[in-house]
CSV table of C-alpha atoms in Angstrom, one decimal:
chain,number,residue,atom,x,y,z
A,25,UNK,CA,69.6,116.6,137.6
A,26,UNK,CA,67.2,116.1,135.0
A,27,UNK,CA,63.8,114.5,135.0
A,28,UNK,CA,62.6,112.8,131.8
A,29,UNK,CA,58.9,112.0,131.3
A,30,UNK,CA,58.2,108.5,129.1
A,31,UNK,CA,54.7,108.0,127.8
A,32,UNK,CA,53.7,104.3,128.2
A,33,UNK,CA,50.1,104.7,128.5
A,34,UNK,CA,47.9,101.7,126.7
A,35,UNK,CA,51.7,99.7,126.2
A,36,UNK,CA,51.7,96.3,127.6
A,37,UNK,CA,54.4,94.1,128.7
A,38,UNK,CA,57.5,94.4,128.0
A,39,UNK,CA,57.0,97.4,126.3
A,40,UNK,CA,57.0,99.6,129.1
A,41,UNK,CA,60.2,98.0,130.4
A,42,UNK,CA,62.3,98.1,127.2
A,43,UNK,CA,61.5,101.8,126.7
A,44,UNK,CA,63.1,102.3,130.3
A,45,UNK,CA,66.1,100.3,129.4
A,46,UNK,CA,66.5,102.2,126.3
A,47,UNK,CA,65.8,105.6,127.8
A,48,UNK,CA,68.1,105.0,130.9
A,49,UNK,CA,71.2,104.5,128.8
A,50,UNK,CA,70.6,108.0,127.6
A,51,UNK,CA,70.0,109.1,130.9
A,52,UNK,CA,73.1,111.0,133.5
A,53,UNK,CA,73.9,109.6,136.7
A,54,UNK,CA,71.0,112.0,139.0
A,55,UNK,CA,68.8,111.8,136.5
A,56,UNK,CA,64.9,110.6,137.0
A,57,UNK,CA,62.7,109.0,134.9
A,58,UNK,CA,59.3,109.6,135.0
A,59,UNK,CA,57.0,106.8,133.4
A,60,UNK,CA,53.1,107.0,132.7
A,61,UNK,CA,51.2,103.7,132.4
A,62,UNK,CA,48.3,102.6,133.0
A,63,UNK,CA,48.8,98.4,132.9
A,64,UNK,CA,49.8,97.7,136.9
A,65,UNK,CA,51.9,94.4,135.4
A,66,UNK,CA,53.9,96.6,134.3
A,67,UNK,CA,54.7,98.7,137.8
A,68,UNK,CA,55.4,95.3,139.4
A,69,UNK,CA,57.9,94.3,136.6
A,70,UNK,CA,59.4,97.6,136.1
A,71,UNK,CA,59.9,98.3,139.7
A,72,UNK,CA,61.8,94.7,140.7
A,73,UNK,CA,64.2,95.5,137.3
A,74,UNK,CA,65.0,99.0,138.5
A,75,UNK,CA,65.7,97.5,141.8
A,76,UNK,CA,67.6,94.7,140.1
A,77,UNK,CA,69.8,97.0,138.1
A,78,UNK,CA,70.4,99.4,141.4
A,79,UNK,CA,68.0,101.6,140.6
A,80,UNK,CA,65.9,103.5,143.4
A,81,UNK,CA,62.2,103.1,142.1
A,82,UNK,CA,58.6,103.8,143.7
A,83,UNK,CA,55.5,104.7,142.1
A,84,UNK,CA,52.7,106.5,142.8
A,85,UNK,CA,48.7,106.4,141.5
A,86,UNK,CA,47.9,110.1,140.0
A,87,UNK,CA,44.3,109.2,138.2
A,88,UNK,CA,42.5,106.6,139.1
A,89,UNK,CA,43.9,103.0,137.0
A,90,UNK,CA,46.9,105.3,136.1
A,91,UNK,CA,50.2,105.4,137.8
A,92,UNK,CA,53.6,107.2,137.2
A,93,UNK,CA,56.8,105.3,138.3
A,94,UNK,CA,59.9,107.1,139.1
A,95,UNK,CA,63.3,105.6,138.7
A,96,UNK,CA,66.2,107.3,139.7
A,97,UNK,CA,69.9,106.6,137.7
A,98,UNK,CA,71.6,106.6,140.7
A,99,UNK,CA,74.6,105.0,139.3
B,17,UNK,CA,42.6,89.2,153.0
B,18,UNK,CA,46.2,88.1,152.7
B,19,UNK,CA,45.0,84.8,151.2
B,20,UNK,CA,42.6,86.2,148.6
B,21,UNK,CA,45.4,88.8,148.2
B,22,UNK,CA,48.5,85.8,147.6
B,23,UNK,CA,46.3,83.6,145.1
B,24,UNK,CA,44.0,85.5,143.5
B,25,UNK,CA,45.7,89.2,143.0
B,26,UNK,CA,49.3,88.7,143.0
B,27,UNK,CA,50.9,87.0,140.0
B,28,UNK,CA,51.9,83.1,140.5
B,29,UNK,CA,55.1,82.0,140.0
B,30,UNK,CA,56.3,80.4,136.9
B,31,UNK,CA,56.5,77.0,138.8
B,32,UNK,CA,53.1,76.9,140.4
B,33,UNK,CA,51.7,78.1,136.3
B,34,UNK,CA,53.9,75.4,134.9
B,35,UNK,CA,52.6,72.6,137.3
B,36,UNK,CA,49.1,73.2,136.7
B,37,UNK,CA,49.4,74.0,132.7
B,38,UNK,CA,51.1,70.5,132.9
B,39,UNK,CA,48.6,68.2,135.5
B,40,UNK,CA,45.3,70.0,133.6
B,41,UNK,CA,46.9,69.5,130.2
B,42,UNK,CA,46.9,65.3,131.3
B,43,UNK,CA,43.4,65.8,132.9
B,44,UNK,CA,42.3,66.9,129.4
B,45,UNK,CA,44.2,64.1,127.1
B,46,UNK,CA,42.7,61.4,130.0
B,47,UNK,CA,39.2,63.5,129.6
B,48,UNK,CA,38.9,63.9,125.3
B,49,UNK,CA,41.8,62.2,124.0
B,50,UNK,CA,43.0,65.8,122.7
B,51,UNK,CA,46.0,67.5,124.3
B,52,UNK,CA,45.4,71.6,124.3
B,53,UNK,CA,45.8,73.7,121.3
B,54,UNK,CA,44.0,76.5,120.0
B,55,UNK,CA,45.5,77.9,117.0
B,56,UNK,CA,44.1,75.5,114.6
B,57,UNK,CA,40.7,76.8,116.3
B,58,UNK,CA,41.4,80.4,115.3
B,59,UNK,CA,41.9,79.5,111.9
B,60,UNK,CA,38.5,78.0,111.6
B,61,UNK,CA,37.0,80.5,112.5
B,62,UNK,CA,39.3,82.4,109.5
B,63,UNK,CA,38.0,80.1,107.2
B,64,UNK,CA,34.8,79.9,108.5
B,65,UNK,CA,34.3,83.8,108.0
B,66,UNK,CA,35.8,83.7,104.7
B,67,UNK,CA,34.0,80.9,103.5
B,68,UNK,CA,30.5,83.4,104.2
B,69,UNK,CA,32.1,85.6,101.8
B,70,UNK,CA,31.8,83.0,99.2
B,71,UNK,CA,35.3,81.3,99.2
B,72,UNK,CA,35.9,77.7,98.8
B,73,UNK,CA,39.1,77.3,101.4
B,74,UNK,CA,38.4,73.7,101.7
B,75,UNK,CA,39.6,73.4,98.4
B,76,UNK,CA,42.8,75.1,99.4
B,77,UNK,CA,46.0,73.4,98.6
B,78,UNK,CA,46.9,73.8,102.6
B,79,UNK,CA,43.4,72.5,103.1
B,80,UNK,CA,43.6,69.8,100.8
B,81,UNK,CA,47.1,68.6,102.1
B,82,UNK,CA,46.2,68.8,105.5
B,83,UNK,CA,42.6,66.5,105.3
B,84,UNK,CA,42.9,65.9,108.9
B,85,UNK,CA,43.5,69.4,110.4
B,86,UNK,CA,39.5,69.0,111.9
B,87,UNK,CA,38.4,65.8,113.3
B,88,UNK,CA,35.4,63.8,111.1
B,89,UNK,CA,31.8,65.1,112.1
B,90,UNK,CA,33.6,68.8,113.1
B,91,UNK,CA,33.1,72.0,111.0
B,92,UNK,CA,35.5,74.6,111.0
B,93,UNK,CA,33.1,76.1,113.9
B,94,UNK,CA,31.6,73.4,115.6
B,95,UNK,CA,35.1,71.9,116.9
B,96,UNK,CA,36.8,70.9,119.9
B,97,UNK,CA,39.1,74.0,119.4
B,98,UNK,CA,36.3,76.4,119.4
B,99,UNK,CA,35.4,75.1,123.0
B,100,UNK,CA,39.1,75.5,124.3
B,101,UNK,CA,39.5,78.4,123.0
B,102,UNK,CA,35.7,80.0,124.7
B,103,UNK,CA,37.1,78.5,127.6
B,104,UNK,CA,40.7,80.0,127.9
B,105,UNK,CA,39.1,83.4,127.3
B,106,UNK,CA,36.4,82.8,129.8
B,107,UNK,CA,39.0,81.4,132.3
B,108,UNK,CA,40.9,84.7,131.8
B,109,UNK,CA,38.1,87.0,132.6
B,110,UNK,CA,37.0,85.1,135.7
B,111,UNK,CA,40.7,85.8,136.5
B,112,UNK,CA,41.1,88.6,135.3
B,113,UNK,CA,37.9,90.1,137.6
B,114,UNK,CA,38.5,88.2,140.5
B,115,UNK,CA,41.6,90.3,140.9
B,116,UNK,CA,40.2,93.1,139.8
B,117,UNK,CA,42.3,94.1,136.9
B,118,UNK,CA,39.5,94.4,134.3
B,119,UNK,CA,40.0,97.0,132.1
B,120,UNK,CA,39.6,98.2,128.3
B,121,UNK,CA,42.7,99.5,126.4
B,122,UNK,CA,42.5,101.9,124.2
B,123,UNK,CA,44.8,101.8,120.7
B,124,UNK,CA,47.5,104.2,121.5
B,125,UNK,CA,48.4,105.6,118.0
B,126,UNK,CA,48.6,104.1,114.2
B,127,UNK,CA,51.9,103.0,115.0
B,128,UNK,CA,50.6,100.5,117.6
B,129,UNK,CA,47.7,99.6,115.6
B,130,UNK,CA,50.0,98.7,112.8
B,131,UNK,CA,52.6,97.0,114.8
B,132,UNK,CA,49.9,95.1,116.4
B,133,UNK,CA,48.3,93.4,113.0
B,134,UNK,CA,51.6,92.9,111.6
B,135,UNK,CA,52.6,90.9,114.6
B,136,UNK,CA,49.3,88.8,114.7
B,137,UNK,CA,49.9,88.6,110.6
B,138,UNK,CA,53.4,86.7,111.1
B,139,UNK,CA,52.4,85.0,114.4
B,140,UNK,CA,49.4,83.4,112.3
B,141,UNK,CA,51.4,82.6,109.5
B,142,UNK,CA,54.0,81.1,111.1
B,143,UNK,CA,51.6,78.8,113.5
B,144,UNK,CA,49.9,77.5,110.6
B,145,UNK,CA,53.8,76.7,108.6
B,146,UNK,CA,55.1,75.1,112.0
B,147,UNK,CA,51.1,73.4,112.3
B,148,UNK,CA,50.7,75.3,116.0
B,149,UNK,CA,51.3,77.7,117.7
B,150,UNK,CA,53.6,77.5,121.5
B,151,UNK,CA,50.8,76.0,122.9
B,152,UNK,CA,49.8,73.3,120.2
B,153,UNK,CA,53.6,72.5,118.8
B,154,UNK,CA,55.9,73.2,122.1
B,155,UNK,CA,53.8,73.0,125.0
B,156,UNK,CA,51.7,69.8,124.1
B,157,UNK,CA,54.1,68.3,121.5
B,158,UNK,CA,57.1,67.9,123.8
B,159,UNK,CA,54.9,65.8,126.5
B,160,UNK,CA,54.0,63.7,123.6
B,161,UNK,CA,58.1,62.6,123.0
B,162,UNK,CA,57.5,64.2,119.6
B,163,UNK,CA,60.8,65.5,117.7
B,164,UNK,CA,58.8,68.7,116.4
B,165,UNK,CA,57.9,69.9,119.6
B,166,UNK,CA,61.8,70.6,120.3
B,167,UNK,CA,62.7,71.8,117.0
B,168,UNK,CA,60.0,74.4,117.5
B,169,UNK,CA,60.9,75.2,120.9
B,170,UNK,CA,64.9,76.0,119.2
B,171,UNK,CA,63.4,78.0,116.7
B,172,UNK,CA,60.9,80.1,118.8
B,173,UNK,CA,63.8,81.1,121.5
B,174,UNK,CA,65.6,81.8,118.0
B,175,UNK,CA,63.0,83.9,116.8
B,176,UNK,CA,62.1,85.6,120.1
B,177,UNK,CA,66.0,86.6,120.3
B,178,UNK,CA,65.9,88.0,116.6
B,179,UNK,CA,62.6,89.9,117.6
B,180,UNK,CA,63.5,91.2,121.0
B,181,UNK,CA,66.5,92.8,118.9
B,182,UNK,CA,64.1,94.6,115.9
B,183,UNK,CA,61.9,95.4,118.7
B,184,UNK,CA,64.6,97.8,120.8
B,185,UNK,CA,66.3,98.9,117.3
B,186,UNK,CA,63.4,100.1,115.1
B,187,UNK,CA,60.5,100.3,116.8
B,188,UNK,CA,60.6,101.5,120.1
């Protein structure tokens, strides 16, 4: 179980997403990715895909006006 | 509030933006005879700059085929554009603060910076080629049962498909 961190800080939408597409398809079943951002449109939009694809996703606020979201390959 | 929360924080969905991009796009025809547009206004102000560095662009063969790109009595400045456009900003940061989303972005790296030009390059270039951009060619031309506004629409899906693909290939 690996955890993989993906800078998206100052990236707007879709950016944020497509990197998390791309990275996921590298990723192994167990696997987390970790993404920093700081454009909340982003968390919404990420977060319903994740969920969308089966995904288990959250996020949490670590600085204030900057979030990580964690998504977990869980198939 | 939940209210304030629903309409003012949350993002609408597509219908309830189409709707009202739709009834206040009629409002204005009814209101100025003009249907909304604002690329055209970003290129006056192009011109308008360049024409302080001591070019002549009215003189320009795109300029000189296109006489009635500005209405008589309007400078490349002084326009109805230049309004819309004031106001779609304005409207965005009375949004934008209402729900409390107001922040400055920094550039992230070179890469972006580049990225970001060359996209605003080809977006201009191609607005002024197609004679608007999706609001001024798509968005108010199809309303208008005018031919162009479809072809564009084709074209743009075209183009967004062809972009979305260089987009996760080389430069993510």
């Amino acid at each position: 179980m690996a955890e993989v961190k993906l800078d998206c800080m100052y990236e707007t939408c879709p950016i944020p997403l497509l990197k998390a597409h791309k990275k996921l398809q590298t990723m192994k079943v167990g696997d987390i990715l970790i993404m920093e951002t700081n454009h909340t449109c982003s968390i919404t939009n990420v977060i319903e895909w994740a969920k969308k694809q089966g995904y288990d996703a959250d996020y949490i606020e670590i600085r204030e006006g900057e979030w990580e979201i964690y998504i977990e390959k869980v198939k | 509030m939940k209210v304030y929360d629903t309409i003012l924080k949350k993002p609408w969905p597509y219908w309830v933006g189409g709707i009202l991009l739709g009834v206040l796009n009629v409002i204005l025809l009814l209101e100025t005879k003009t249907s909304w547009g604002i690329s055209t206004g970003f290129l006056g102000w192009g011109v308008y700059i360049l024409e302080k560095f001591g070019f002549d662009p009215s003189k320009w063969h795109y300029f000189v085929m296109n006489r009635n790109t500005f209405e008589i009595g309007e400078t490349f400045v002084k326009n109805h554009y230049t309004i819309l456009i004031l106001a779609m900003i304005l409207g965005s940061l009375i949004s934008t603060l209402l729900a409390s989303e107001f922040n400055w972005k920094r550039i992230k790296n070179k890469k972006q910076l580049f990225f970001g030009l060359l996209g605003g390059i080809l977006m201009g270039y191609g607005a002024r080629l197609s004679h608007g951009c999706n609001i001024g060619a798509y968005f108010s031309a199809i309303p208008s049962f005018s031919l162009h506004g479809w072809i564009f629409g084709i074209f743009m899906f075209v183009g967004a498909w062809i972009g979305c693909k260089i987009l996760l290939k080389f430069i993510l």
